[in-house]
Coordinates of C-alpha atoms and ligand atoms in Angstrom, one line a residue:
X34 CA 9.3 1.8 20.8
X35 CA 9.5 0.7 17.3
X36 CA 6.7 2.0 14.9
X37 CA 4.3 0.3 12.9
X38 CA 3.5 2.8 10.0
X39 CA 0.2 2.2 8.5
X40 CA -0.3 4.0 5.0
X41 CA -3.7 4.4 4.4
X42 CA -5.5 5.6 1.4
X43 CA -7.5 4.5 -1.6
X44 CA -6.4 2.7 -4.5
X45 CA -4.2 5.0 -6.7
X46 CA -3.6 7.6 -3.8
X47 CA 0.2 6.7 -4.0
X48 CA 0.7 4.5 -0.9
X49 CA 3.2 2.4 -2.8
X50 CA 5.3 5.2 -4.0
X51 CA 5.7 6.5 -0.4
X52 CA 6.2 3.0 0.8
X53 CA 9.1 2.6 -1.5
X54 CA 10.7 5.9 -0.5
X55 CA 10.2 5.1 3.1
X56 CA 12.0 1.9 2.6
X57 CA 14.9 3.5 0.5
X58 CA 15.6 6.2 2.7
X59 CA 14.7 5.2 6.4
X60 CA 15.7 1.6 5.9
X61 CA 12.2 0.3 7.2
X62 CA 10.9 -2.8 5.4
X63 CA 7.8 -1.9 3.1
X64 CA 5.2 -4.6 3.5
X65 CA 3.0 -4.7 0.7
X66 CA 0.2 -7.1 1.0
X67 CA -1.1 -6.8 -2.5
X68 CA 2.5 -7.3 -3.6
X69 CA 2.7 -10.4 -1.6
X70 CA -0.6 -11.8 -2.9
X71 CA 0.7 -10.9 -6.5
X72 CA 3.8 -13.0 -5.8
X73 CA 1.8 -15.8 -4.3
X74 CA -0.8 -15.6 -7.2
X75 CA 2.1 -16.7 -9.7
X76 CA 2.2 -20.2 -8.4
X77 CA 0.5 -23.2 -9.7
X78 CA -1.5 -24.2 -6.8
X79 CA -5.2 -24.1 -5.8
X80 CA -4.5 -21.3 -3.3
X81 CA -2.7 -19.1 -6.0
X82 CA -5.7 -19.6 -8.2
X83 CA -7.9 -18.6 -5.8
X84 CA -5.9 -15.4 -4.8
X85 CA -5.7 -14.7 -8.6
X86 CA -9.4 -14.8 -8.9
X87 CA -10.1 -12.7 -6.0
X88 CA -7.5 -9.9 -7.2
X89 CA -8.9 -10.2 -10.5
X90 CA -12.4 -9.3 -9.2
X91 CA -11.4 -6.2 -7.1
X92 CA -12.7 -7.8 -4.0
X93 CA -10.4 -8.6 -0.8
X94 CA -8.7 -11.8 0.0
X95 CA -10.0 -13.5 3.3
X96 CA -9.0 -11.8 6.5
X97 CA -7.7 -15.2 7.6
X98 CA -5.3 -15.6 4.7
X99 CA -4.1 -12.0 5.0
X100 CA -3.6 -12.1 8.7
X101 CA -1.7 -15.4 8.6
X102 CA 0.8 -13.9 6.0
X103 CA 1.2 -10.5 7.8
X104 CA 2.0 -12.2 11.3
X105 CA 4.6 -14.3 9.6
X106 CA 6.1 -11.3 7.7
X107 CA 6.3 -8.9 10.4
X108 CA 8.0 -11.4 12.8
X109 CA 11.2 -11.5 10.7
X110 CA 14.4 -10.0 12.0
X111 CA 14.0 -6.9 9.5
X112 CA 11.1 -5.7 11.2
X113 CA 12.5 -5.4 14.7
X114 CA 13.1 -1.7 14.1
X115 CA 9.5 -1.2 12.7
X116 CA 7.9 -1.5 9.4
X117 CA 5.7 0.3 7.0
X118 CA 2.4 -1.5 6.1
X119 CA 1.0 -0.6 2.6
X120 CA -2.5 -2.0 1.8
X121 CA -2.9 -3.4 5.4
X122 CA -5.4 -3.3 7.3
X123 CA -8.4 -3.1 5.1
X124 CA -11.0 -4.6 7.3
X125 CA -12.0 -4.1 11.0
X126 CA -11.1 -7.6 11.7
X127 CA -7.7 -6.8 9.9
X128 CA -7.3 -3.6 12.2
X129 CA -8.1 -5.7 15.4
X130 CA -5.3 -8.4 14.6
X131 CA -2.8 -5.4 14.1
X132 CA -3.6 -4.1 17.6
X133 CA -2.9 -7.6 19.1
X134 CA 0.3 -7.8 17.1
X135 CA 1.4 -4.3 18.0
X136 CA 1.2 -5.2 21.9
X137 CA 2.8 -8.6 21.1
X138 CA 5.7 -7.0 19.3
X139 CA 5.8 -3.8 21.6
X140 CA 5.3 -1.6 18.7
X141 CA 3.1 1.5 18.3
X142 CA 0.8 2.1 15.4
X143 CA 0.8 5.5 13.3
X144 CA -1.6 5.6 10.6
X145 CA -1.1 8.1 7.8
X146 CA -3.8 8.9 5.4
X147 CA -2.6 9.8 1.9
X148 CA -5.4 12.0 1.1
X149 CA -6.4 12.2 -2.7
X150 CA -10.1 13.3 -4.0
X151 CA -12.1 10.5 -5.5
X152 CA -12.2 12.1 -8.9
X153 CA -8.5 12.2 -9.2
X154 CA -8.2 8.3 -8.2
X155 CA -9.4 6.7 -11.3
X156 CA -7.0 8.4 -13.4
X157 CA -4.0 7.8 -11.0
X158 CA -4.8 4.0 -11.0
X159 CA -5.3 3.6 -14.6
X160 CA -2.5 5.5 -15.6
X161 CA 0.0 3.5 -13.2
X162 CA 2.7 1.6 -14.7
X163 CA 5.5 -0.2 -12.9
X164 CA 9.0 -1.7 -13.8
X165 CA 9.1 -5.7 -13.6
X166 CA 12.8 -5.3 -12.5
X167 CA 13.0 -2.8 -9.7
X168 CA 9.5 -2.1 -9.0
X169 CA 9.6 1.7 -9.7
X170 CA 6.0 3.0 -10.2
X171 CA 5.3 5.4 -13.0
X172 CA 2.2 7.2 -14.2
X173 CA 1.6 7.8 -18.0
X174 CA -0.2 11.1 -16.7
X175 CA 1.5 12.3 -13.8
X176 CA 4.9 10.7 -13.9
X177 CA 5.8 9.5 -17.2
X178 CA 9.2 7.6 -17.8
X179 CA 11.9 9.3 -20.3
X180 CA 11.1 6.7 -22.8
X181 CA 7.5 5.9 -23.3
X182 CA 6.8 2.3 -21.9
X183 CA 10.2 1.7 -20.5
X184 CA 11.7 2.3 -17.0
X185 CA 14.5 4.8 -16.6
X186 CA 16.7 2.4 -14.8
X187 CA 16.0 -0.7 -16.8
X188 CA 15.5 0.4 -20.5
X189 CA 15.3 -3.1 -21.6
X190 CA 12.4 -3.8 -19.2
X191 CA 8.9 -3.1 -20.7
X192 CA 6.7 -1.6 -18.0
X193 CA 3.8 -3.6 -16.8
X194 CA 0.1 -2.4 -16.1
X195 CA -1.6 -4.4 -13.5
X196 CA -4.6 -6.3 -14.6
X197 CA -6.8 -4.8 -11.8
X198 CA -5.8 -1.3 -12.9
X199 CA -8.4 -1.1 -15.5
X200 CA -11.3 1.6 -15.2
X201 CA -13.8 -1.3 -14.7
X202 CA -11.8 -3.1 -12.0
X203 CA -10.8 0.2 -10.2
X204 CA -14.5 1.1 -9.8
X205 CA -14.9 -2.1 -8.0
X206 CA -11.8 -1.5 -5.9
X207 CA -12.9 2.2 -5.0
X208 CA -16.4 0.7 -3.9
X209 CA -14.5 -2.0 -1.8
X210 CA -12.4 0.6 0.0
X211 CA -15.5 2.7 0.6
X212 CA -17.3 -0.2 2.1
X213 CA -14.5 -2.0 4.1
X214 CA -11.5 0.2 4.5
X215 CA -12.8 3.9 4.9
X216 CA -14.3 3.0 8.2
X217 CA -10.9 2.5 9.6
X218 CA -10.0 6.1 9.2
X219 CA -12.5 6.9 11.9
X220 CA -11.2 4.2 14.1
X221 CA -7.7 5.4 13.9
X222 CA -8.9 9.0 14.1
X223 CA -10.8 8.4 17.3
X224 CA -7.7 6.9 19.1
X225 CA -5.7 10.1 17.9
X226 CA -3.5 7.9 15.7
X227 CA -4.4 9.2 12.2
X228 CA -2.6 11.8 10.7
X229 CA -3.5 13.3 7.1
X230 CA -1.3 14.3 4.1
X231 CA -2.2 16.2 1.0
X232 CA -1.7 13.4 -1.5
X233 CA -2.5 15.5 -4.7
X234 CA 1.0 16.9 -4.7
X235 CA 4.4 15.7 -6.2
X236 CA 5.7 12.5 -4.7
X237 CA 8.6 14.4 -3.1
X238 CA 6.3 16.9 -1.4
X239 CA 4.2 14.3 0.0
X240 CA 7.1 12.4 1.1
X241 CA 8.8 15.1 3.1
X242 CA 5.5 15.5 5.3
X243 CA 5.4 11.7 6.0
X244 CA 8.9 11.4 6.7
X245 CA 8.4 14.2 9.4
X246 CA 5.6 12.3 11.1
X247 CA 7.6 8.8 10.9
X248 CA 11.0 10.4 12.3
X249 CA 8.7 12.1 14.9
X250 CA 9.3 15.7 14.1
X251 CA 5.6 16.1 13.5
Ligands
AMP1304 P1 -3.1 -3.4 -3.8 O1 -2.0 -3.9 -4.6 O2 -3.0 -3.0 -2.2 O3 -4.1 -2.5 -4.4 O4 -3.9 -5.0 -3.6 C1 -4.4 -5.4 -4.7 C2 -5.3 -6.6 -4.5 O5 -4.8 -7.7 -3.5 C3 -6.6 -6.0 -3.7 O6 -7.6 -5.7 -4.6 C4 -7.1 -7.3 -2.8 O7 -7.6 -8.5 -3.7 C5 -5.7 -8.2 -2.5 N1 -5.4 -7.5 -1.1 C6 -4.1 -6.7 -0.8 N2 -4.1 -6.2 0.4 C7 -5.3 -7.0 1.2 C8 -5.8 -7.0 2.5 N3 -5.1 -6.4 3.2 N4 -6.9 -7.7 2.6 C9 -7.5 -8.2 1.7 N5 -7.2 -8.1 0.3 C10 -6.0 -7.7 0.1

């Protein structure tokens, strides 16, 4: 049975970094709804403008829209062997939709919480920078690039800082997480589908735990 790996965790917990490693090393596609919306938001359409405004506010895009894009994306050929969800589900309605999707696709859901104490999250998120070319994620406090402001692999590309990674926006995003998404942890835990990993360690140590869970050794 193919696996749906749901990476859970607050903004700044390191879900994106882990999802990228899983994609690179296990060949499972990383489906980041945040990335998909950032891409969609670049267009000059009313929908794009709406998504830009919601993302900028730190609130959530409507369940209907999120559910539609996840349904469409996960039914593509590359998802047949399973896939990694990064940033989805974030509400109970989205979690309910995922249950149906898993049945429809014949997949099993495994939720993994990248657990990071609240106090660390703000610094994790405000320090985050990424390469516009390859998407590599850095952190000015915890994982700085070799040359300040530039990707190690693409030295001509200045790193970007997400508009919603400011201290003010992160507070709203953390509050949204607490209100809407944290309840999903109990939901997956009560059905014995949640595993926790200590997300305060170096990315490779966290990855080693996650890989064991995903490949079924743990
Ligand atoms: P992320 O990159 O996962 O932190 O997502 C950035 C922003 O995209 C969020 O603050 C939301 O506005 C939007 N977003 C991403 N995923 C979802 C989702 N599953 N449900 C609703 N909004 C989302």
